[in-house]
Short mmCIF file of C-alpha atoms in Angstrom, two decimals:
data_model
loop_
_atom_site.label_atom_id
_atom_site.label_comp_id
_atom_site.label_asym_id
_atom_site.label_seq_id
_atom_site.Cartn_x
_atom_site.Cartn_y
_atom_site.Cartn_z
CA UNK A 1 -31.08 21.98 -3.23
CA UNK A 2 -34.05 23.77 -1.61
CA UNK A 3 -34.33 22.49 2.08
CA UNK A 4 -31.80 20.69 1.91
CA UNK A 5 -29.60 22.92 1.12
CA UNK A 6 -29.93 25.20 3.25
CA UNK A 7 -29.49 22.22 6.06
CA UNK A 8 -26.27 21.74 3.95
CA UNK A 9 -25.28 25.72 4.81
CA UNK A 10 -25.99 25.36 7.94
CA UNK A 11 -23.99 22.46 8.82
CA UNK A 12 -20.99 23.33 7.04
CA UNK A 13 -20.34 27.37 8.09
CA UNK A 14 -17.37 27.07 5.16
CA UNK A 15 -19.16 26.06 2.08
CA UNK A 16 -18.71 29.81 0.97
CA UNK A 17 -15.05 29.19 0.52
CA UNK A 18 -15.70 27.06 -2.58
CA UNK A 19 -16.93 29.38 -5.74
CA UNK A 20 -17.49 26.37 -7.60
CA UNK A 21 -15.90 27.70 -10.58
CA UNK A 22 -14.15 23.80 -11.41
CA UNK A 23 -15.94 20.85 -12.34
CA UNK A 24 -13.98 19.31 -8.80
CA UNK A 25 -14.94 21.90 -6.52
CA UNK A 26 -18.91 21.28 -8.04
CA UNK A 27 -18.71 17.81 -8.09
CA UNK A 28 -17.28 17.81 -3.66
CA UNK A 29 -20.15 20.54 -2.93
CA UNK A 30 -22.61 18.36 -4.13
CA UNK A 31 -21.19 15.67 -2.41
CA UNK A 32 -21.08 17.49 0.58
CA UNK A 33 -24.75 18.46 0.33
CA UNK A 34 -25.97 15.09 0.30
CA UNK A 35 -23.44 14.02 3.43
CA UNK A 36 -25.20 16.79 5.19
CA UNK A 37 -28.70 15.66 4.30
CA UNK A 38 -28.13 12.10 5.44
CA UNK A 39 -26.11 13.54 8.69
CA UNK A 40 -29.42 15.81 9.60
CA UNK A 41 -31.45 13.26 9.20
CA UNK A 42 -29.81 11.04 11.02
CA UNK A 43 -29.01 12.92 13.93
CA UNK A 44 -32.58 14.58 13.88
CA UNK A 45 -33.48 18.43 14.38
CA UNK A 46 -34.38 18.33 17.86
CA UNK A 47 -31.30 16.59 19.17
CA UNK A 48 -28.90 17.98 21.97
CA UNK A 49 -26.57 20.53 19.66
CA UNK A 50 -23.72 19.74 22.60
CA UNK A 51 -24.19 15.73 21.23
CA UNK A 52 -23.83 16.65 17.61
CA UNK A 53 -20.68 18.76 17.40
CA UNK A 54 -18.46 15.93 16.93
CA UNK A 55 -20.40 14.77 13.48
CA UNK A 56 -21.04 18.61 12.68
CA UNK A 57 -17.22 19.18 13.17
CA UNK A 58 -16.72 16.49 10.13
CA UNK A 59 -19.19 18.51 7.77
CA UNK A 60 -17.80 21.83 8.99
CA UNK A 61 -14.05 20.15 7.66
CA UNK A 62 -15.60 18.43 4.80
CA UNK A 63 -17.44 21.81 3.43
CA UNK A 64 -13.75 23.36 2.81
CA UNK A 65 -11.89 20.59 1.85
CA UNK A 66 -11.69 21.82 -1.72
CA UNK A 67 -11.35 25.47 -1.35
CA UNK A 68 -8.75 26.41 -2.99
CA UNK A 69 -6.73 28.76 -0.09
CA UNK A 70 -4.45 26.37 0.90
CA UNK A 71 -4.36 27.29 4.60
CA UNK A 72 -8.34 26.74 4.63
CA UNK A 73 -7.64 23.41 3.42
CA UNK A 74 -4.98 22.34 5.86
CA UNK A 75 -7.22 23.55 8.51
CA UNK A 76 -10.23 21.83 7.61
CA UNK A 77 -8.09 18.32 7.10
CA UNK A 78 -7.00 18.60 10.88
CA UNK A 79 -10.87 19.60 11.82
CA UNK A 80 -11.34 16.48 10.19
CA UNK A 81 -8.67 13.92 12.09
CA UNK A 82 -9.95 15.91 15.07
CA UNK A 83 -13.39 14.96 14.75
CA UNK A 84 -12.87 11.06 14.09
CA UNK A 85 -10.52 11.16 17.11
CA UNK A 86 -13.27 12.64 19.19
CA UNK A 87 -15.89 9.98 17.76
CA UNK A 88 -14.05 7.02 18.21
CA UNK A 89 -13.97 8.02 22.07
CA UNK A 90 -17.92 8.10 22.11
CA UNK A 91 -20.30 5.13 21.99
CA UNK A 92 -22.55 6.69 19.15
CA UNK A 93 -22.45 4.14 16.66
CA UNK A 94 -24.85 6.15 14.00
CA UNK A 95 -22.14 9.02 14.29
CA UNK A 96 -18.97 7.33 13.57
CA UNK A 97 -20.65 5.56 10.91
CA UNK A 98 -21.32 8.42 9.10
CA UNK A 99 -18.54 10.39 10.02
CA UNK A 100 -16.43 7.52 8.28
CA UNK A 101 -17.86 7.54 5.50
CA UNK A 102 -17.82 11.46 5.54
CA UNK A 103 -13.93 11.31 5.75
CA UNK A 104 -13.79 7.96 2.92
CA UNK A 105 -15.23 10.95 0.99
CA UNK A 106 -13.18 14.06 2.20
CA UNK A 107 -9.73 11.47 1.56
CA UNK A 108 -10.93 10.35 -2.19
CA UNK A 109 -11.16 14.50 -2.91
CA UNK A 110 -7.98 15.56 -1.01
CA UNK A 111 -5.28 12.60 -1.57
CA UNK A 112 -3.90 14.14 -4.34
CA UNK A 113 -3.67 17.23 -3.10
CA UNK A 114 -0.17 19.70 -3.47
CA UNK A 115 0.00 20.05 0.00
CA UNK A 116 1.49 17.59 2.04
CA UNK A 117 -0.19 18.85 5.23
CA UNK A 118 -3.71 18.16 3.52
CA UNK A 119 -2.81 14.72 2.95
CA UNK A 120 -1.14 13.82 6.08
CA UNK A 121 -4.14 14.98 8.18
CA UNK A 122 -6.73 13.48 5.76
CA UNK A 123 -4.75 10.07 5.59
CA UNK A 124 -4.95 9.93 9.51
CA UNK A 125 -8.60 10.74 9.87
CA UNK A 126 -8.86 8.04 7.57
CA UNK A 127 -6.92 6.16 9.45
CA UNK A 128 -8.94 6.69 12.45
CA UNK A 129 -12.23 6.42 10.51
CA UNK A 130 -11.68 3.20 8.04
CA UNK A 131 -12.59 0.76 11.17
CA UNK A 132 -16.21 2.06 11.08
CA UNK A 133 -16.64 1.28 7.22
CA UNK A 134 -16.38 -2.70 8.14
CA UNK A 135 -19.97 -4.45 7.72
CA UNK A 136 -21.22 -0.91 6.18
CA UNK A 137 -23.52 -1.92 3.76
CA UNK A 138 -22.37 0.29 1.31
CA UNK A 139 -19.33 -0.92 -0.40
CA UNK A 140 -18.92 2.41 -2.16
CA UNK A 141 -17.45 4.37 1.01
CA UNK A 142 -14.99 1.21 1.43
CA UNK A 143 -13.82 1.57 -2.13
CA UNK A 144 -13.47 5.32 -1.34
CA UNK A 145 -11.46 4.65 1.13
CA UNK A 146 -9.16 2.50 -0.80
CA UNK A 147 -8.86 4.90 -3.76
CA UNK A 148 -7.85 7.39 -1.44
CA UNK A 149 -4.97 5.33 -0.12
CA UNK A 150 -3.64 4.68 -3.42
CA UNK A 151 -3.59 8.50 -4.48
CA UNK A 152 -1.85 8.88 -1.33
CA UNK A 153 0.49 6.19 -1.61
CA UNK A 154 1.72 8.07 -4.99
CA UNK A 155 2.36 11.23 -3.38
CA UNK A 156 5.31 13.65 -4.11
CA UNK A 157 5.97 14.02 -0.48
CA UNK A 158 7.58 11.15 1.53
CA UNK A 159 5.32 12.31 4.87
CA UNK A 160 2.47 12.23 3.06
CA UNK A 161 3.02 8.50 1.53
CA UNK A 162 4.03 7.86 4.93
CA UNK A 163 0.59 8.39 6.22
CA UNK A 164 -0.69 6.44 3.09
CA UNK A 165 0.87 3.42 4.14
CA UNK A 166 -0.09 4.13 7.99
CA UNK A 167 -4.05 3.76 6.73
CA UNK A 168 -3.22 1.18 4.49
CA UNK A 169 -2.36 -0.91 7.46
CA UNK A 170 -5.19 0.11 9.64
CA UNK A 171 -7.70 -1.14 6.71
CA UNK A 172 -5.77 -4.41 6.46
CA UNK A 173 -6.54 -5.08 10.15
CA UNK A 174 -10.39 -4.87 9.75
CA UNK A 175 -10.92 -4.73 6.08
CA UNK A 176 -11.55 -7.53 3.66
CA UNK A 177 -7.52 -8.61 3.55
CA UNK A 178 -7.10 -10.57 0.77
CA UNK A 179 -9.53 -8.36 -1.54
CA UNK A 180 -7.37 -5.12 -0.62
CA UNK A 181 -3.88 -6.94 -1.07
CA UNK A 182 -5.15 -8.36 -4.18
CA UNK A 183 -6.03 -4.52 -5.26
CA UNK A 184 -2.83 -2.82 -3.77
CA UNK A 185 -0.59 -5.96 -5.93
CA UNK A 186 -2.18 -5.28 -8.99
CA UNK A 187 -4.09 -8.48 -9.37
CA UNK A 188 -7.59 -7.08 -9.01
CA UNK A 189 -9.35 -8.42 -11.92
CA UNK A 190 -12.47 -5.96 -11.65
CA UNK A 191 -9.81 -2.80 -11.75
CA UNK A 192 -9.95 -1.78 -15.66
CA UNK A 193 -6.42 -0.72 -14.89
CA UNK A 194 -3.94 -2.36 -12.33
CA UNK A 195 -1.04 -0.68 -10.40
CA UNK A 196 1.48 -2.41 -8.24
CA UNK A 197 1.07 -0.13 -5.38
CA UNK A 198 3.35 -2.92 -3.16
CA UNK A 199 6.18 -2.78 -5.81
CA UNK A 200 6.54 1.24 -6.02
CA UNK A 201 6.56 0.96 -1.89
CA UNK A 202 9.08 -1.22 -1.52
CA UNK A 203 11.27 1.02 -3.93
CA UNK A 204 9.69 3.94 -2.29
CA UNK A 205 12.72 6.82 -2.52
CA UNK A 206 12.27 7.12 1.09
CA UNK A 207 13.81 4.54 3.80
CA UNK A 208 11.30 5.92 6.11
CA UNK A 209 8.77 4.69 3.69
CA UNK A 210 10.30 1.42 2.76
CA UNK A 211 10.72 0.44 6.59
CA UNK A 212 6.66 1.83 7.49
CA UNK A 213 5.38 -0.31 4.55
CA UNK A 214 7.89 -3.07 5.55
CA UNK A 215 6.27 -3.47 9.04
CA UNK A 216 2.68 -3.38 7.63
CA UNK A 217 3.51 -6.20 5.54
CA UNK A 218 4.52 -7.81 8.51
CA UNK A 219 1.38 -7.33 10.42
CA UNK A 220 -0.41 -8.61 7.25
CA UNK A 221 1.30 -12.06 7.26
CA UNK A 222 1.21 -12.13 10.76
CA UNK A 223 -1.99 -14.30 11.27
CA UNK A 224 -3.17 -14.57 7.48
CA UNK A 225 -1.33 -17.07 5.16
CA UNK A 226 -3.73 -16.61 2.22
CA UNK A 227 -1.41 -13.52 0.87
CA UNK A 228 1.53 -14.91 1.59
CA UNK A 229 2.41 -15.31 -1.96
CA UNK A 230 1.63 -11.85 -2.71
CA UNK A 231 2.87 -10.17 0.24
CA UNK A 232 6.05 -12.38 0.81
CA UNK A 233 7.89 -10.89 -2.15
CA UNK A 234 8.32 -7.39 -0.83
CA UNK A 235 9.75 -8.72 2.77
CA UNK A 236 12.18 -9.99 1.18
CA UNK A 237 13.04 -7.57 -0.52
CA UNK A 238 13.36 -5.43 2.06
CA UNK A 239 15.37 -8.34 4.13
CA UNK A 240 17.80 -7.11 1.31
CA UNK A 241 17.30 -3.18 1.35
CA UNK A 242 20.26 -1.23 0.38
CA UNK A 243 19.59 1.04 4.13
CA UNK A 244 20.59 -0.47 7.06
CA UNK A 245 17.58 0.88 8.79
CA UNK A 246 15.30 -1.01 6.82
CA UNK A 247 17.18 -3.96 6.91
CA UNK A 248 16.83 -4.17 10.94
CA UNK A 249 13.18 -3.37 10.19
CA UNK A 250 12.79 -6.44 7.70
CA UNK A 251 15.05 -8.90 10.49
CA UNK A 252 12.70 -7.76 13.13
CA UNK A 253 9.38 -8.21 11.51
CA UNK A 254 10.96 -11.88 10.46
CA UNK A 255 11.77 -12.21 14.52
CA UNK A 256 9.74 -10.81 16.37
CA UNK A 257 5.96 -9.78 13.79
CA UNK A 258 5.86 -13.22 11.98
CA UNK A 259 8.07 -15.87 13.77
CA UNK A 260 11.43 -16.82 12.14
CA UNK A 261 10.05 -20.54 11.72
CA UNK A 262 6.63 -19.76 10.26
CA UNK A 263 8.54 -17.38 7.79
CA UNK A 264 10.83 -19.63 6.67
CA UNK A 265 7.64 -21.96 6.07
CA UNK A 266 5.65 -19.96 4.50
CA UNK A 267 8.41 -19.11 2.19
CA UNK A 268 9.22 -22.92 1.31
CA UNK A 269 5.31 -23.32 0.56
CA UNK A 270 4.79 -20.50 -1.49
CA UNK A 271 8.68 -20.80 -3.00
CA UNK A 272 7.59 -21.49 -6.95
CA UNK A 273 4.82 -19.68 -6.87
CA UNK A 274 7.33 -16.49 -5.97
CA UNK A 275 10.10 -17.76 -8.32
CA UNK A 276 8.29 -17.96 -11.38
CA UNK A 277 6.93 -14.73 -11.69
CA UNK A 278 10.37 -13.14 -10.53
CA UNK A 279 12.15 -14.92 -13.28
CA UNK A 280 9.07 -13.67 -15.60
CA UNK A 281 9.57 -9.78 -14.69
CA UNK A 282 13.23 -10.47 -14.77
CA UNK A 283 12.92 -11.69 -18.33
CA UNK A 284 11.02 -8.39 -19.54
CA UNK A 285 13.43 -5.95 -17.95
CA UNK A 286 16.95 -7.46 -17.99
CA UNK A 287 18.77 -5.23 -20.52
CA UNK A 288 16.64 -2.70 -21.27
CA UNK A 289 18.05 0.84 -20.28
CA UNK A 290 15.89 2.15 -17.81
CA UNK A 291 14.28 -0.87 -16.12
CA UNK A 292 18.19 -2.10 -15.16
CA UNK A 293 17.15 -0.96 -11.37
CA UNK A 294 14.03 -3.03 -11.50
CA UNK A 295 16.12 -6.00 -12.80
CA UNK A 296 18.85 -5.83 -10.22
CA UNK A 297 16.45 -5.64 -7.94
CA UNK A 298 14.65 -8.96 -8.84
CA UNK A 299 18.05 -10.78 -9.41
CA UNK A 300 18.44 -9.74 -5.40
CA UNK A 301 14.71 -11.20 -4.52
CA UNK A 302 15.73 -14.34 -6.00
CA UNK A 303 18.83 -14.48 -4.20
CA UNK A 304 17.41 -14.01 -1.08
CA UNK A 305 14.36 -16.46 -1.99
CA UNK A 306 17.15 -19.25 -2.69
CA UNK A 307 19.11 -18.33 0.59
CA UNK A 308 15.81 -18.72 2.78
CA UNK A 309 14.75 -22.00 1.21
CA UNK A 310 17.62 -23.84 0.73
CA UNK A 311 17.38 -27.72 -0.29
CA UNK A 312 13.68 -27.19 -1.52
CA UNK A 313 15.40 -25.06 -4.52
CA UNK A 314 16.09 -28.20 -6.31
CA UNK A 315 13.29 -28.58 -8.87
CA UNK A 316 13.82 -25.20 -10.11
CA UNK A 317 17.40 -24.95 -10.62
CA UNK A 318 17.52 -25.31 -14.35
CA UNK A 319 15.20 -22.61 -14.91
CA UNK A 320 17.90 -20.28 -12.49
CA UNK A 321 20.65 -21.52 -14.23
CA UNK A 322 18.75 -20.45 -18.08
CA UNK A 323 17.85 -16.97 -16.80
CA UNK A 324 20.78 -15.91 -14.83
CA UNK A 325 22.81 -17.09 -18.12
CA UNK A 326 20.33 -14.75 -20.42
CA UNK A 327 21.34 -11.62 -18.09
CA UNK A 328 24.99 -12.46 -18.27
CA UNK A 329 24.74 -13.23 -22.19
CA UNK A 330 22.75 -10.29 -22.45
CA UNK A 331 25.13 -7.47 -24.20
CA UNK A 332 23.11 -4.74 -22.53
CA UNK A 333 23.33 -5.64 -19.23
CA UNK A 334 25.22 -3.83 -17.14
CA UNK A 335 28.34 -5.17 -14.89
CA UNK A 336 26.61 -4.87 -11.46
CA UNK A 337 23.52 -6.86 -12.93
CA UNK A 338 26.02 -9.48 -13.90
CA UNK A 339 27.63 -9.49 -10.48
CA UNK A 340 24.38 -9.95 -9.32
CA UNK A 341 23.75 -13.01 -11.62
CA UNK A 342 27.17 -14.81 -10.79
CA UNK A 343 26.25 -14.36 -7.03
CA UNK A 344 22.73 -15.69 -7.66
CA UNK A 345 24.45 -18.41 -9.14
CA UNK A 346 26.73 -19.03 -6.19
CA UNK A 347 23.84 -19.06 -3.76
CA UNK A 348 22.43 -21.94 -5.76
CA UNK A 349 25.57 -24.19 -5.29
CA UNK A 350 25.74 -23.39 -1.73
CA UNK A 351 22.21 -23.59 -0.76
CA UNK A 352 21.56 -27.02 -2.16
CA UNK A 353 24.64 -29.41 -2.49
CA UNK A 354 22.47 -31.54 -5.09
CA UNK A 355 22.07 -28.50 -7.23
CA UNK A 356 25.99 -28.56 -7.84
CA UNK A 357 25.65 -31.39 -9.62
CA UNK A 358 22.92 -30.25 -11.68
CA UNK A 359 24.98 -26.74 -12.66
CA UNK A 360 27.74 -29.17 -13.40
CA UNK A 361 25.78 -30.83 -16.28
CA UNK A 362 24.27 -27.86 -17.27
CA UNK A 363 27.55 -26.01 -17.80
CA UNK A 364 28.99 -29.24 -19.56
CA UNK A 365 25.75 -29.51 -22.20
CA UNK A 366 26.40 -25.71 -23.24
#
């Protein structure tokens, strides 16, 4: 307000083309004001304008980001990709600091926004931007950052999750890895509610999708092997994707991203921690109407978890044998689930010849 706001005006030449008339639009102007301040300041009065269009290019995008014209908004979210393109050619470390952290803010407001355009440009400046939020002191415009991903992960339009799961990998490369996988999973213990972000990827309607997120995983457990228990789940899954194109995505990542030997290591290291939460989710879903997908796709996981690790399956057969027996028992499960089941079971026997025995006395004691 005051001075400040009118430094606010004239660094964003938009800021008219919010009326404030919704608690969101009143809450981002704000918002913007105070990005503006801090920008001013930073950059100083008497500094070169020609230096300072880059940074003033991010307010100018930022200031209409919420107006409620939607080609305004589509504009302003390319302005916006523009700008952090322009300022991570330049060696002004001040600037793409703080035109990070502007976009962090500009991609928490417009993720969930109706237009897919918005997000797509918004989710590439952020893209562009997240690798000058590492070492920020300010945790908050990292967390914005990651909020913003996860509205756009959920997005109506494929493109626009597409993008999502671009950023998402460029803030695994130089974020805090196993803090963000831990959030994106679900296991974030400081998050007062907890999404699977990974698991509604990997299902993602979209193939496109499913094979982007698929080679960000891979990336991910490229040269880290502390999420390999969280993040080794979902390449298999997709080693068993329904889409061919995914599939060659998945054998690829195994090849050529990871290493075939270090995969099939870290699987056999990480093989019961896996397993037992499988079976777990398989226990709470199998047979109950609308979670059937979500079980038939577990009973595939553990399939391909038993095909990949072979003779180390041993200690865990009985617990196979007792749930792939509950979803065959189970009189609400459908035939394909079933199918699924008797397979799993068949994978067992041929992936460990001790485990034959084992089945053998199993069958014999029911």
């Amino acid at each position: 307000r005051g001075d400040d706001a009118a430094d606010a005006a004239d660094a964003a030449d938009d800021v008219d083309a919010v009326d404030g008339a919704r608690s969101t639009e009143v809450r981002a102007v704000r918002a913007l004001t105070r990005c503006a301040r801090a920008l001013r300041r930073a950059m100083g009065d008497d500094e070169d304008e020609d230096e300072d269009e880059d940074e003033k290019c991010v307010v100018r995008a930022l200031s209409a980001s919420c107006a409620r014209d939607e080609g305004i908004r589509v504009k302003c979210a390319e302005d916006a990709r523009e700008a952090m393109e322009a300022l991570g050619a330049t060696g002004r470390a001040s600037g793409k600091t703080l035109g990070a952290r502007e976009v962090a803010m500009c991609a928490r407001a417009c993720a969930g926004d109706a237009c897919g355009c918005v997000v797509v440009s918004v989710m590439r400046a952020l893209e562009r931007g997240v690798v000058f939020l590492v070492g920020d002191d300010d945790e908050a415009w990292a967390r914005a950052a990651r909020d913003a991903i996860a509205v756009g992960a959920r997005h109506r339009l494929s493109a626009a999750r597409a993008a999502a799961v671009v950023a998402l990998g460029a803030a695994l490369e130089v974020g805090d890895r196993y803090a963000l996988v831990a959030y994106f999973t679900g296991c974030d213990a400081s998050c007062s509610l907890s999404v699977n972000h990974f698991g509604a990827l990997i299902r993602d309607r979209s193939a496109s999708v499913r094979a982007t997120f698929t080679r960000v995983l891979g990336r991910c457990l490229a040269d880290d092997d502390r999420v390999a228990s969280r993040v080794l789940p979902y390449v298999l899954t997709a080693l068993c994707d329904d889409i061919d194109d995914v599939r060659v995505v998945a054998e690829d990542v195994v090849s050529n991203v990871i290493g075939t030997l270090k995969f099939e290591e870290l699987v056999g290291q990480n093989f019961g921690d896996m397993l037992e939460p499988a079976l777990r989710e398989l226990a709470a879903h199998a047979g109950t109407g609308w979670y059937e997908d979500i079980a038939f796709q577990t009973l595939r996981l553990i399939r391909t978890l038993i095909h990949c690790t072979r003779g180390r399956v041993i200690q865990f057969v009985p617990n196979i044998y007792e749930s792939m027996h509950a979803v065959i028992n189970h009189e609400q499960t459908e035939e394909r689930a079933k199918r699924e089941a008797k397979k799993t079971l068949d994978a067992l026997e041929r992936a460990c010849p001790d485990a034959a025995a084992v089945l053998s006395q199993l069958n014999a004691s029911n």
